[in-house]
CSV table of C-alpha atoms and ligand atoms in Angstrom, one decimal:
chain,number,residue,atom,x,y,z
S,787,MET,CA,-78.8,13.6,2.1
S,788,ASN,CA,-79.5,10.1,3.2
S,789,ASP,CA,-76.7,8.5,1.1
S,790,LEU,CA,-74.4,9.9,3.2
S,791,PRO,CA,-71.6,7.1,4.7
S,792,PHE,CA,-71.7,8.5,8.1
S,793,VAL,CA,-74.0,10.6,11.1
S,794,LEU,CA,-72.0,13.5,12.7
S,795,PRO,CA,-71.7,12.1,16.4
S,796,THR,CA,-73.5,14.4,18.0
S,797,ALA,CA,-72.3,15.6,21.6
S,798,ASP,CA,-75.4,13.5,23.6
S,799,ARG,CA,-74.0,10.9,21.9
S,800,LEU,CA,-70.3,11.2,22.9
S,801,GLN,CA,-72.4,11.6,26.0
S,802,PHE,CA,-70.3,14.7,26.6
S,803,ARG,CA,-73.9,16.2,29.0
S,804,ALA,CA,-71.9,15.5,32.2
S,805,PRO,CA,-74.0,16.4,35.0
S,806,MET,CA,-71.5,19.7,36.9
S,807,SER,CA,-73.8,19.1,40.0
S,808,ARG,CA,-73.2,15.0,39.9
S,809,GLU,CA,-69.6,15.5,39.5
S,810,ARG,CA,-68.6,18.2,41.2
S,811,PHE,CA,-69.7,15.9,45.1
S,812,THR,CA,-68.4,12.1,44.1
S,813,PRO,CA,-65.8,11.0,46.9
S,814,LEU,CA,-62.7,11.3,44.5
S,815,ALA,CA,-64.1,15.5,44.1
S,816,ALA,CA,-63.8,15.5,47.8
S,817,GLU,CA,-61.3,14.1,48.5
S,818,ILE,CA,-59.2,16.5,45.2
S,819,TYR,CA,-60.6,19.9,47.2
S,820,ALA,CA,-59.9,19.2,50.8
S,821,LEU,CA,-56.1,18.4,49.1
S,822,LYS,CA,-56.3,22.6,47.2
S,823,LYS,CA,-57.2,23.9,51.2
S,824,GLN,CA,-54.5,21.8,52.6
S,825,LEU,CA,-51.9,22.7,50.2
S,826,ASN,CA,-53.8,26.5,48.8
S,827,ALA,CA,-53.3,24.9,45.1
S,828,VAL,CA,-55.2,26.6,41.9
S,829,ILE,CA,-56.4,23.5,39.2
S,830,LEU,CA,-56.3,25.2,36.3
S,831,ALA,CA,-57.4,23.0,33.4
S,832,HIS,CA,-57.1,23.3,29.5
S,833,ASN,CA,-60.7,22.9,27.6
S,834,TYR,CA,-59.7,20.2,25.8
S,835,GLN,CA,-60.0,17.8,29.9
S,836,VAL,CA,-62.4,15.4,30.7
S,837,PRO,CA,-65.4,16.9,32.0
S,838,GLU,CA,-64.9,15.4,35.4
S,839,ILE,CA,-61.6,17.4,35.7
S,840,GLN,CA,-63.3,20.7,33.8
S,841,ASP,CA,-66.4,20.3,36.4
S,842,VAL,CA,-63.5,20.4,39.1
S,843,ALA,CA,-61.1,23.1,38.0
S,844,ASP,CA,-60.9,27.0,39.6
S,845,TYR,CA,-60.7,27.8,36.4
S,846,VAL,CA,-61.2,26.3,32.7
S,847,GLY,CA,-60.2,27.5,29.6
S,848,ASP,CA,-57.8,28.5,26.2
S,849,SER,CA,-53.1,28.6,26.8
S,850,LEU,CA,-53.8,32.2,26.8
S,851,GLY,CA,-56.1,32.2,29.3
S,852,LEU,CA,-54.0,29.6,31.7
S,853,ALA,CA,-51.0,31.6,31.1
S,854,GLN,CA,-52.7,34.8,32.2
S,855,GLN,CA,-54.2,33.0,35.4
S,856,ALA,CA,-50.6,31.3,36.0
S,857,GLU,CA,-48.9,35.1,35.6
S,858,LYS,CA,-51.3,36.1,38.7
S,859,THR,CA,-52.6,33.2,41.0
S,860,ASN,CA,-52.1,33.7,45.2
S,861,ALA,CA,-51.4,29.5,45.0
S,862,ASP,CA,-48.4,27.9,46.8
S,863,VAL,CA,-49.3,24.4,44.3
S,864,ILE,CA,-50.3,25.1,40.4
S,865,VAL,CA,-52.1,21.9,39.6
S,866,PHE,CA,-52.0,22.4,35.6
S,867,CYS,CA,-54.1,19.5,33.6
S,868,GLY,CA,-52.9,20.1,30.8
S,869,VAL,CA,-49.7,19.4,28.4
S,870,HIS,CA,-46.7,19.8,29.2
S,871,PHE,CA,-45.6,22.4,27.3
S,872,MET,CA,-48.8,24.9,29.3
S,873,ALA,CA,-47.5,23.4,32.7
S,874,GLU,CA,-43.7,24.2,31.9
S,875,THR,CA,-45.2,27.3,31.3
S,876,ALA,CA,-46.8,28.3,34.2
S,877,LYS,CA,-43.3,27.0,36.3
S,878,ILE,CA,-41.4,29.7,33.7
S,879,LEU,CA,-43.7,31.7,35.2
S,880,ASN,CA,-43.6,31.0,39.1
S,881,PRO,CA,-40.3,29.9,39.4
S,882,GLY,CA,-40.6,29.9,42.6
S,883,LYS,CA,-43.9,27.9,43.4
S,884,ILE,CA,-45.2,24.3,43.3
S,885,VAL,CA,-46.3,23.0,40.2
S,886,VAL,CA,-47.9,19.2,39.4
S,887,LEU,CA,-49.4,18.1,36.9
S,888,PRO,CA,-51.3,14.3,36.0
S,889,ASP,CA,-48.9,13.1,33.7
S,890,ALA,CA,-45.3,13.6,32.7
S,891,ASN,CA,-45.9,11.4,29.9
S,892,ALA,CA,-48.5,14.3,28.2
S,893,GLY,CA,-46.9,14.9,25.8
S,894,CYS,CA,-48.1,17.4,22.6
S,895,SER,CA,-47.2,16.8,18.2
S,896,LEU,CA,-46.3,20.3,17.9
S,897,GLU,CA,-44.5,20.0,21.2
S,898,GLU,CA,-42.0,17.1,20.1
S,899,SER,CA,-41.4,18.3,15.9
S,900,CYS,CA,-38.8,21.2,17.0
S,901,PRO,CA,-36.4,19.6,18.9
S,902,ALA,CA,-33.8,22.6,20.7
S,903,GLU,CA,-31.2,21.3,18.9
S,904,LYS,CA,-32.1,22.2,15.2
S,905,LEU,CA,-34.3,25.4,15.8
S,906,GLU,CA,-30.9,26.3,17.0
S,907,ALA,CA,-28.9,25.2,13.7
S,908,LEU,CA,-31.9,26.7,11.3
S,909,GLN,CA,-31.5,30.2,13.8
S,910,LYS,CA,-28.0,30.2,13.0
S,911,THR,CA,-28.4,30.3,9.2
S,912,ASN,CA,-29.8,34.0,9.2
S,913,PRO,CA,-28.8,36.4,11.7
S,914,ASN,CA,-32.0,39.0,10.6
S,915,PHE,CA,-34.6,36.1,12.3
S,916,TRP,CA,-37.1,36.9,14.4
S,917,THR,CA,-38.1,34.0,16.1
S,918,ILE,CA,-41.8,33.8,17.1
S,919,ALA,CA,-42.5,30.5,18.9
S,920,TYR,CA,-46.2,29.0,18.9
S,921,ILE,CA,-46.2,28.5,22.6
S,922,ASN,CA,-47.5,24.6,22.0
S,923,CYS,CA,-43.1,23.5,22.4
S,924,SER,CA,-40.4,23.1,24.4
S,925,ALA,CA,-38.9,25.5,27.9
S,926,ALA,CA,-36.2,24.7,25.5
S,927,VAL,CA,-37.5,26.3,22.6
S,928,LYS,CA,-38.7,29.5,24.2
S,929,ALA,CA,-35.1,30.3,25.6
S,930,LEU,CA,-34.3,30.6,21.9
S,931,CYS,CA,-37.2,32.4,21.1
S,932,ASP,CA,-38.3,36.2,21.0
S,933,VAL,CA,-41.7,36.1,22.1
S,934,ILE,CA,-44.4,33.7,22.1
S,935,VAL,CA,-47.5,32.8,20.7
S,936,THR,CA,-51.7,31.4,21.8
S,937,SER,CA,-53.6,30.1,18.8
S,938,GLY,CA,-56.0,33.2,20.4
S,939,ASN,CA,-53.2,36.0,20.2
S,940,ALA,CA,-50.8,35.4,17.4
S,941,GLU,CA,-52.5,37.9,15.2
S,942,LYS,CA,-52.4,40.2,17.3
S,943,ILE,CA,-48.3,39.9,17.7
S,944,VAL,CA,-47.2,38.5,14.2
S,945,LYS,CA,-48.4,43.0,12.9
S,946,ALA,CA,-47.2,43.8,16.2
S,947,ALA,CA,-43.4,42.4,15.3
S,948,PRO,CA,-41.0,44.8,13.9
S,949,LYS,CA,-40.6,45.4,10.4
S,950,ASP,CA,-36.5,45.2,9.7
S,951,LYS,CA,-36.6,41.2,11.1
S,952,ASP,CA,-37.3,38.3,9.3
S,953,LEU,CA,-40.2,36.5,11.2
S,954,LEU,CA,-38.7,32.4,11.5
S,955,PHE,CA,-42.7,31.0,13.7
S,956,VAL,CA,-42.5,27.4,14.7
S,957,PRO,CA,-43.5,25.1,15.1
S,958,ASP,CA,-47.0,24.9,14.3
S,959,GLU,CA,-47.2,25.3,9.9
S,960,ASN,CA,-51.0,25.4,9.7
S,961,LEU,CA,-51.4,28.3,12.1
S,962,GLY,CA,-48.2,30.1,10.8
S,963,GLN,CA,-50.9,29.5,7.2
S,964,TRP,CA,-53.7,31.3,9.2
S,965,VAL,CA,-51.3,34.5,10.5
S,966,MET,CA,-49.6,34.5,7.8
S,967,GLU,CA,-53.7,35.4,5.5
S,968,LYS,CA,-54.2,37.7,8.6
S,969,THR,CA,-51.8,39.6,8.2
S,970,GLY,CA,-50.3,39.7,5.1
S,971,ARG,CA,-46.5,39.6,6.3
S,972,PRO,CA,-44.3,36.7,5.1
S,973,MET,CA,-43.0,34.8,8.3
S,974,THR,CA,-40.3,31.1,7.1
S,975,LEU,CA,-42.5,28.3,8.8
S,976,TRP,CA,-41.1,25.3,10.5
S,977,LYS,CA,-43.6,22.3,8.9
S,978,GLY,CA,-44.1,20.8,11.9
S,979,ASN,CA,-48.3,20.2,13.1
S,980,CYS,CA,-50.9,18.7,15.2
S,981,TYR,CA,-52.3,15.4,14.9
S,982,ALA,CA,-54.7,15.5,16.2
S,983,HIS,CA,-56.4,18.5,14.3
S,984,VAL,CA,-54.6,17.2,10.7
S,985,GLU,CA,-57.3,13.8,9.9
S,986,PHE,CA,-60.2,17.0,9.8
S,987,ARG,CA,-60.6,16.7,5.6
S,988,ARG,CA,-61.9,19.1,3.9
S,989,ASP,CA,-64.6,16.2,1.9
S,990,ALA,CA,-65.8,14.8,5.4
S,991,MET,CA,-66.5,18.8,5.8
S,992,LEU,CA,-68.6,19.3,2.9
S,993,GLN,CA,-70.6,16.6,3.5
S,994,THR,CA,-71.5,17.3,6.3
S,995,LYS,CA,-72.3,21.2,6.2
S,996,ALA,CA,-74.3,19.5,2.9
S,997,ARG,CA,-76.7,17.5,6.2
S,998,TYR,CA,-76.2,20.6,7.8
S,999,PRO,CA,-77.4,23.4,6.0
S,1000,LYS,CA,-77.9,25.7,9.2
S,1001,ALA,CA,-75.3,25.0,11.4
S,1002,LYS,CA,-72.2,27.1,11.4
S,1003,VAL,CA,-68.3,25.6,11.3
S,1004,VAL,CA,-66.4,26.4,13.8
S,1005,VAL,CA,-62.7,25.5,12.4
S,1006,HIS,CA,-59.1,25.7,15.8
S,1007,PRO,CA,-56.8,27.2,13.6
S,1008,GLU,CA,-54.2,23.8,13.6
S,1009,SER,CA,-56.5,22.7,10.7
S,1010,LEU,CA,-55.1,22.1,7.6
S,1011,ARG,CA,-55.5,25.3,5.4
S,1012,GLU,CA,-58.8,23.1,3.0
S,1013,VAL,CA,-61.0,23.6,6.2
S,1014,ARG,CA,-60.1,26.8,7.7
S,1015,ASP,CA,-61.3,27.6,3.9
S,1016,LEU,CA,-64.9,26.2,5.1
S,1017,ALA,CA,-65.5,27.6,7.6
S,1018,ASP,CA,-67.7,31.2,9.4
S,1019,ALA,CA,-64.5,31.3,12.0
S,1020,VAL,CA,-61.0,30.3,13.0
S,1021,CYS,CA,-60.3,31.2,16.4
S,1022,SER,CA,-58.2,29.7,19.8
S,1023,THR,CA,-60.2,27.3,21.8
S,1024,GLU,CA,-61.7,30.3,24.2
S,1025,LYS,CA,-63.0,32.2,21.1
S,1026,MET,CA,-64.9,29.0,19.8
S,1027,ILE,CA,-66.6,29.5,23.5
S,1028,THR,CA,-67.7,33.0,22.6
S,1029,TYR,CA,-68.4,33.2,19.6
S,1030,CYS,CA,-71.2,29.8,19.8
S,1031,LYS,CA,-72.6,32.5,23.3
S,1032,ASN,CA,-72.9,35.2,20.5
S,1033,ASP,CA,-73.9,33.8,17.2
S,1034,PRO,CA,-78.0,33.6,17.1
S,1035,ALA,CA,-77.8,31.1,15.5
S,1036,LYS,CA,-78.6,27.2,17.7
S,1037,GLN,CA,-75.8,24.2,15.9
S,1038,PHE,CA,-73.2,24.2,15.5
S,1039,VAL,CA,-70.2,22.4,14.0
S,1040,ILE,CA,-67.4,21.9,16.2
S,1041,VAL,CA,-63.7,21.3,14.4
S,1042,THR,CA,-60.8,21.0,17.6
S,1043,GLU,CA,-61.0,18.3,20.2
S,1044,SER,CA,-63.3,17.0,21.4
S,1045,GLY,CA,-62.7,17.9,25.1
S,1046,ILE,CA,-64.1,21.9,24.6
S,1047,ILE,CA,-68.2,21.2,23.7
S,1048,HIS,CA,-68.4,19.7,28.1
S,1049,ARG,CA,-68.1,23.8,27.8
S,1050,MET,CA,-70.1,24.8,25.0
S,1051,GLN,CA,-72.6,22.9,25.6
S,1052,LYS,CA,-72.9,24.2,29.7
S,1053,GLU,CA,-72.8,28.2,29.3
S,1054,CYS,CA,-75.2,27.0,25.6
S,1055,PRO,CA,-78.2,24.9,26.6
S,1056,ASP,CA,-80.3,25.6,24.8
S,1057,LYS,CA,-77.7,25.3,21.7
S,1058,GLU,CA,-76.7,21.4,19.7
S,1059,PHE,CA,-73.0,21.3,18.9
S,1060,LEU,CA,-71.9,18.7,17.0
S,1061,CYS,CA,-68.5,17.4,16.8
S,1062,ALA,CA,-66.7,17.3,13.3
S,1063,PRO,CA,-66.6,13.8,11.8
S,1064,THR,CA,-62.5,13.3,10.7
S,1065,PHE,CA,-61.2,11.1,8.1
S,1066,ASP,CA,-62.1,8.0,9.6
S,1067,VAL,CA,-65.5,8.6,9.4
S,1068,MET,CA,-65.4,9.0,6.7
S,1069,LYS,CA,-62.7,5.4,5.3
S,1070,MET,CA,-65.5,3.6,8.5
S,1071,PRO,CA,-68.4,4.2,7.2
S,1072,GLY,CA,-70.5,4.1,10.0
S,1073,ASP,CA,-69.1,4.3,13.1
S,1074,ASN,CA,-70.1,6.8,14.6
S,1075,CYS,CA,-68.0,7.6,17.3
S,1076,ARG,CA,-64.1,9.1,16.4
S,1077,CYS,CA,-64.8,12.4,16.7
S,1078,SER,CA,-61.1,13.9,17.1
S,1079,GLU,CA,-59.4,14.1,20.9
S,1080,CYS,CA,-55.6,14.3,21.5
S,1081,LYS,CA,-54.1,10.8,23.2
S,1082,PHE,CA,-52.3,13.8,25.2
S,1083,MET,CA,-55.4,15.9,27.0
S,1084,LYS,CA,-57.0,12.7,27.2
S,1085,MET,CA,-54.2,10.8,29.2
S,1086,ASN,CA,-55.3,12.7,32.5
S,1087,THR,CA,-58.0,11.3,35.0
S,1088,LEU,CA,-59.6,12.2,37.6
S,1089,GLU,CA,-57.2,9.7,39.8
S,1090,LYS,CA,-54.0,10.9,38.3
S,1091,VAL,CA,-55.1,14.0,40.0
S,1092,ARG,CA,-55.9,13.7,43.0
S,1093,ASP,CA,-52.6,11.8,42.9
S,1094,CYS,CA,-50.7,14.4,41.9
S,1095,MET,CA,-51.8,16.5,44.9
S,1096,LYS,CA,-51.2,13.9,47.3
S,1097,ASN,CA,-47.3,13.4,46.5
S,1098,LEU,CA,-46.8,16.9,44.8
S,1099,ALA,CA,-45.1,15.3,42.0
S,1100,PRO,CA,-45.0,14.4,39.1
S,1101,ARG,CA,-43.9,17.5,39.3
S,1102,VAL,CA,-42.1,20.5,36.9
S,1103,GLU,CA,-38.2,21.4,37.9
S,1104,LEU,CA,-36.6,23.0,35.1
S,1105,PRO,CA,-32.5,24.4,35.3
S,1106,GLU,CA,-32.6,27.2,35.9
S,1107,HIS,CA,-30.8,29.2,33.3
S,1108,ILE,CA,-33.9,28.0,30.9
S,1109,LEU,CA,-36.5,29.1,33.0
S,1110,LYS,CA,-35.2,33.3,33.1
S,1111,ARG,CA,-34.7,32.8,29.3
S,1112,ALA,CA,-37.5,31.3,28.3
S,1113,ARG,CA,-40.0,33.9,30.8
S,1114,LEU,CA,-38.1,36.9,28.8
S,1115,PRO,CA,-40.4,36.0,25.2
S,1116,ILE,CA,-43.5,34.8,27.7
S,1117,GLU,CA,-44.0,37.9,30.0
S,1118,ARG,CA,-43.4,39.8,26.1
S,1119,MET,CA,-46.5,37.7,25.1
S,1120,LEU,CA,-48.9,39.1,27.8
S,1121,GLU,CA,-47.4,42.2,27.6
S,1122,ILE,CA,-48.9,43.1,24.1
S,1123,SER,CA,-52.3,41.2,24.5
S,1124,ALA,CA,-52.9,43.9,27.3
S,1125,ARG,CA,-52.7,45.9,24.6
S,1126,SER,CA,-55.6,47.7,23.9
M,1291,13P,P1,-55.9,26.7,22.5
M,1291,13P,O1,-55.1,28.0,22.9
M,1291,13P,O2,-57.0,27.2,21.8
M,1291,13P,O3,-56.6,26.4,23.1
M,1291,13P,O4,-54.6,25.8,21.9
M,1291,13P,C1,-54.1,24.8,22.7
M,1291,13P,C2,-53.8,23.5,22.0
M,1291,13P,O5,-52.8,22.9,21.9
M,1291,13P,C3,-54.5,23.4,20.3
M,1291,13P,O6,-54.6,21.9,20.3
M,1292,SF4,FE1,-50.6,19.1,21.1
M,1292,SF4,FE2,-52.7,19.0,19.1
M,1292,SF4,FE3,-52.3,17.7,22.2
M,1292,SF4,FE4,-53.3,20.9,21.0
M,1292,SF4,S1,-54.4,18.9,19.9
M,1292,SF4,S2,-52.4,19.2,23.1
M,1292,SF4,S3,-52.5,21.0,19.9
M,1292,SF4,S4,-51.4,17.4,20.4
């Protein structure tokens, strides 16, 4: 195996083992805790956020968990540490509250791929379309849809879709393909993708599996089919963490954004997590730190979290009609998700 062209980056080498105690009590963290109390704020963070943000958050989770937390919070201010569409979802569920985010430019390639006008034009071509949108889209797109899904509930929601409708799934083609495989429901798929997840490729995965034959491979469904087909489990970021906790294996190759390793190591200290190599590692032998990072998720820093709380800006604001219309498909998602 020694002739392999790369060394798989381990979480240790990438310095994800930031001890919680150190991050929680820095002066900056203390400032954030004081602002939180003063504002009656809640800090919600996605699993891909940098460790120091995860460590000051009240809740860290996947898109579904974050939407559920946003729906039930009593806080006056929601500090959303993730990307823009996630903060918008929190605002749609809480039109009367202040929702701030550390960096207003934290977008998403999936959101970018699906402008509302283009979706509307496609919808007009078939009046029998029932539109299912992955939560990674703008509020304007949500307002055009029948139901929203996340990677954590897409299978359940598509199974519950009306049988007499033609399903249109936007904007992630890879997640859509995976849901079609799981449910057997044909769907028209929008051709969007996550620029970060499509960097994982079959050749690099095969080499990784050969090198670490005992490791379980856990893949996010935004990845290409050629990679999903090599997985022991395909699931949302939250379910990835649960899978690694419950599975008896001691070593896991994680095929998603590397920020998730922080929680995995905190919650499973006796297990080893390896960030899957991306295409770049294959092109640049010897460069072993090219794990996949989402440039949008990584725009947020602890300083920006403090600043958005101090300034109550950047703030999510949406037109009244979008707020109203986009709420329906999100509420439908939360209702179907809660069914046993
Ligand atoms: P999860 O809902 O699985 O956390 O995924 C969000 C996301 O943006 C993945 O790239
Ligand atoms: Fe969007 Fe991909 Fe980043 Fe997730 S990882 S926020 S899908 S660009």
